[in-house]
Amino acid sequence: MSETINTTCPYCGVGCGLLVEQDGDGGWLIQGDPDHPSNQGRLCSKGTALNETLDLDGRLLSPLVDGIQVDWDQAIERVAKRFRQVIDEHGPDAVAFYVSGQLLTEDYYVANKLMKGFIGSGNIDTNSRLCMSSSVAGHKRAFGSDTVPGCYEDFEQAELIVLTGSNTAWCHPVLYRRIVKAKENNPALKVVVIDPRETASCEIADLHLPLKPGSDSLLFNGLLSFLDSHDAKAHDFVATHTEGLEEALKLARWYAPTARAAAEQCGLPLDDLLTLFHWFLQKQRVVTLYSQGINQTSSGTDKVNSIINCHLYTGRIGQPGMGPFSITGQPNAMGGREVGALSNQLACHMDIENRDHRSLLGRFWQSDSVTEKPGLKAVDLYRAVESGEIKALWVMATNPAVSMPDANQVRRALEKCEFLVVSDCMAETDTARYADVLLPAQGWGEKSGTVTSSERTISRQHGFLRSAGEAKPDWWILSQVAQRMGYQGFDYGAVAQIFSEYAELSGFENGGRRDFDISALAGLDAESYDRLKPIQWPVVNGQAKGTPRLFSDGRFYTPSGRAQFVAVTPKPPGNTPSETYPLALNTGRVRDQWHTMTRTGKSPRLSGHDNEPFAEIHPQDADVSHVVEGGLVRVSSRWGDVVVRARLSERQQLGQIFVPMHWNDQFASNATVDCLVNPALDPISGQPEFKHTPVAIEAYKPTWYGFLLTREKVMLEDATYWAKAKRDGLWHFELAGESAAEDWSALARNLLSSASDTSQWAEMMDSAGGQYRGVSVNDGQLQSCLFIGPDHDLPKRDWLVQLFAKKHLSRQERLRLLAGAPMNAQEDAGKTVCACFGVGLNTLVSAIEDQGLQSAQAIGEKLKAGTNCGSCLSEINRLIKERHAQTA
Ligand SMILES: Nc1nc2c(c(=O)[nH]1)N[C@H]1C(S)=C(S)[C@@H](COP(=O)(O)OP(=O)(O)OC[C@H]3O[C@@H](n4cnc5c(=O)[nH]c(N)nc54)[C@H](O)[C@@H]3O)O[C@H]1N2
Ligand SMILES: Nc1nc2c(c(=O)[nH]1)N[C@H]1C(S)=C(S)[C@@H](COP(=O)(O)OP(=O)(O)OC[C@H]3O[C@@H](n4cnc5c(=O)[nH]c(N)nc54)[C@H](O)[C@@H]3O)O[C@H]1N2
Ligand code: SF4
Ligand SMILES: [Mo]
C-alpha cells in the first residue's frame, strides 16, 4: 500500500485539492480530493493530466553561471555579490525582482521581505500586475482593502450569475462545473455571459451579450441608471454603509441615461440588454464574476468599480448568494496580494503610503530600511531595465519574454540588463536564454508550502517527488542570498517557520483594522503545519473554519468604515483600430494549455486539443484579406508580428480576432502574440491592455507546406514556419517553407539530421506537383513520417499519430502510410476533444450522425467522452447542436 499525499493543483486559482499516490508502475496516480472544499473531488483536464508533466525532460538540474555549471555556494556568492555591488554603487533602486503568482506564499513572503524590508526598494513587482492589479485597485477604492468578499458557495446559492470578461468554462473549469450543476439543481438560476466572443462558457448561458470590446463600464453605468430609475436602491444599506452615490449616479446618468443609450454604445440589441437589466432588478441573489476581459484593459480599475457600484446600490454584498467576485488566475495570485508583492503594497495588506504600517513592519522585521516609496510597476520596470536605470534584475517563476506586452521591448531590456538572474524549473525558456545566472527551482510535486485560492482558502501543497537534480525551494534560494548579502532575519530552517512568522505579522498590532489576519495560525509547529486543512482567511480567535464571507456587517476598511461608490467615466481602449490596423486583437487562453506551456506542453493528452498557434477570424474579415481556413496568416501591429494558423469562425465578431497567449519560441517559429500586443496601461493599476490591440492580417503563402511526426531530434532551418506539439512518444511538427526544394530527399534528411541509419526510409515523390512523402521504420515500428505538399490541405495527422503506437506495422499499413490515407474513415479520430479518454472530433461526429446519439449523456455512456473531468462537455454539446442545425 503506498501512502496518499494531499496537495493542491499548481494551475488555476480555483485551487483544487488533490490526492496523489504511486500507481505501482513507476508513475503517479493523481485524483481530485473529495474532501477539499474547492473541488469536492472534481478536476479539469489540466489537473487530470498532471502526471504527464512530471518527467525530468528539459528541467534545469543545476545552477549555471555564464552558462557554466557551478555548485550552489558559487551561484549564491555570485548573485549576492553582484546585487550588493550594484546597490553600493547605484543605490537600492538600481536592483529589482520580478516575481509570480506561481510562487508559494512562503517564497513570496521572503522575496518581498528581502526587497522591501532590507534592500529597501519598492522594486519588486509580480506578474499579478498583468493579471489582478486592476481588481486590487478597484477593491481598495471601494472597500479600503483588497478583499474578495464572497466564496464559491455563493454561486450555488445565486439566482443570477453574470460572467463578464471571463471564459470560466476553460479557465476555471471546476468552478464552471459547479455552476452547471447548480443550474441543473435549480433551473430558475439564470446565467449571463458578457464577452465579445462566443466562448465555451456560453454553453449554459441563458443570454450572451457580445458587447463592443472595452465597453463594459458603459454597460454597468447603464445598469446603475436603470436600477435607479426603477427604485432598486437598498435604502438602509446605502444610507448607513456607503458614500459617494450621488457623484457615481451623476456620471452613470450622463453617459448612459437609458438602456437604449447603453445598448447603442455597447453595440448590443436593446431587448437583450433589457433582459439582463430586468433580471438584475428582480433577482436579489446576484453574483457578478469578472476576470481578464475587465482587468486587462486600459480602464480596468474603473470597470471593476462600475461593477461594484451596482452591487453596493442594491446592497448585494457580504450575504449568501451575492456579491462582486473577482476570480484569480494563478494558483497563488491571492497569496501574492497577501504578502504584498505588488510594487505599491506592503506585506499583509499594509500600505506603503501609511507611515504607521511602515514603522510596524520595521519593528516586526527589526529593520530600519523598509522602503518608503512604491517601486516600479512591471511595464515601467522593464523600461527602466532597458534604459539602464535598473542594472540587476532577478526573475522568479515567470516568463516575461513571452507574457509581457510589447515583448520585443522586454527582450531588448533582458538582453541589455547588466546582471540578470532567472530562477526557473526549466532550462530553456525564452527568458532563461538571456540569464547570466540560472537557478534551478523545485517544481510542483517537489516543493512544499501554501497557496491561497480565489475564495481566500489557504491550502497546503506537499512535495512527493525527489528534487530534480540540484533544484531547491525558492524560499531557500532567496534566504541564502539574503544571508550572504549580510541581512539578519533570513535564517529559516524550514518552510513552516516562514509561515508562522507571516501569520504572526498578519495579526501584529492589527486589532481588526486590517482584513488580512491569520494570526490564529501563528506558532503552528512543523507537524500541525503539515496537517493544516484548507481554511478561509481571515482566521482569528482560533476559528476552525475561517471566514466564508466578509462585509456581512456592512463595515468596510475605509477611514469612514463605509464602502465607496466610484464615479466612472467610460473610456475607449487605449489604441483603437485605424485604416492601417483595422482589426481589434483580443488575446487569452485555450482550454488545455497553461501560459507559456513549460509544463502543459509536455503532456500529449493536453496537446491534442489545440496543437498549433492560431488566429480565430470572422469569415468576412478573412475573405477581405484572402485568408483561408487552415491556411497561414500573418498578424501584425505597430509592435510586431506573428504567423499562425487561420481558423474562421462566426463566434468571432466582425472586425475582431483572437490569438491565444501560450505559444512562444520554444514551441513555434514566430507565434509569441505579446510581441504585437500594445503596452497601453490602466493609469491607476498599471495593468496592461492585453485584450485590445489594433492589428492587420494578411495571408502568408509559403512555397510548401508539410508536417512531420517523429521520435527523432530535428533541425528546423529549412522551415520558415514551424510549430511543435507533444504526442504520445513523439513530436508533431507543422511546417512550411519559402524556398522550393530542388531535392526533397535532401530536405527530408536535413530536417531529420539525426535519423538513425538503421531505419528504413521509404519515399514517394512527385517533384512537378511538389509532393513528397517519406516514412522511416525501424524494427517494424514507425519512427518518422514527413509529408510535404504545395498547399495546406495535407493528409490527416491524427490517424498517423495512432500508427506510432503500433509495435509492428503491417504491410498494408505501410502502404496506406505512403498513400497518406487511412483504410477507412473510422481510423481517423480527428482532433482531440475529450483529453481524458482521448476521444477525437471525428469519432464524436460519427456517434452523433451515424449512431444518432442525441445528448452528451448518451455520448458519455457510449464513448466515455466527457465523463471524467467534464472540461469538454461544452464542446460536445455545441457539436450536437451544430449537427442538429445542419440536418434540420
Ligand atoms: N486553460 C487555462 N486556464 C487558465 C490559465 C491558462 O493559462 N490556461 N491561466 C489562469 C490565469 S493566470 C488567469 S488570469 C485566468 C484568466 O481567465 P479568463 O479571464 O477567463 O481568461 P482570458 O481568456 O484571458 O479572457 C477572458 C475573456 O475576456 C474576453 N474579453 C475580451 N475583451 C473583452 C471586453 O472588452 N469585455 C468583456 N466583457 N470581455 C472581454 C475574452 O474574449 C475572453 O473570452 O485563467 C486562469 N486559468
Ligand atoms: N497576450 C496576453 N498576455 C498575457 C495574458 C493574456 O491574457 N494575454 N495574461 C497575463 C497573465 S493574467 C498572466 S498571469 C501571465 C502569466 O505569464 P507567465 O508567468 O510568464 O507564464 P508561465 O508560463 O506560467 O511562467 C511561469 C514560469 O515559472 C516556471 N515555474 C513553474 N513553477 C515554478 C516554481 O515553483 N519556481 C520557479 N522559480 N519557477 C517556476 C515555469 O517553468 C515558467 O517558466 O501572462 C500574462 N500575459
Ligand atoms: S480547475 Fe483545473 S486547473 Fe484549476 S485548480 Fe482545478 S484542476 Fe487545477
Ligand atoms: Mo493571470
GROMACS .gro file of N, CA, C and O and ligand atoms in nm, residues 131-132 292 329-330 589 595, ligand 4:
model
   29
  131CYS      N    1  -0.241   4.075  -1.427
  131CYS     CA    2  -0.348   3.978  -1.405
  131CYS      C    3  -0.458   4.034  -1.316
  131CYS      O    4  -0.574   4.040  -1.354
  132MET      N    5  -0.422   4.078  -1.196
  132MET     CA    6  -0.524   4.116  -1.097
  132MET      C    7  -0.515   4.260  -1.052
  132MET      O    8  -0.593   4.303  -0.969
  292GLN      N    9  -1.028   3.865  -1.683
  292GLN     CA   10  -0.936   3.946  -1.764
  292GLN      C   11  -1.000   4.036  -1.870
  292GLN      O   12  -0.939   4.133  -1.912
  329GLY      N   13  -0.640   3.423  -1.123
  329GLY     CA   14  -0.595   3.333  -1.228
  329GLY      C   15  -0.500   3.227  -1.179
  329GLY      O   16  -0.525   3.106  -1.193
  330GLN      N   17  -0.390   3.270  -1.120
  330GLN     CA   18  -0.285   3.175  -1.085
  330GLN      C   19  -0.314   3.107  -0.951
  330GLN      O   20  -0.391   3.159  -0.870
  589ARG      N   21  -0.678   3.261  -2.338
  589ARG     CA   22  -0.634   3.125  -2.311
  589ARG      C   23  -0.709   3.018  -2.391
  589ARG      O   24  -0.822   3.042  -2.434
  595HIS      N   25  -0.045   2.907  -1.977
  595HIS     CA   26   0.051   3.015  -2.003
  595HIS      C   27   0.156   2.980  -2.107
  595HIS      O   28   0.121   2.947  -2.219
  892MO      MO   29  -0.320   3.557  -1.465
   0.00000   0.00000   0.00000
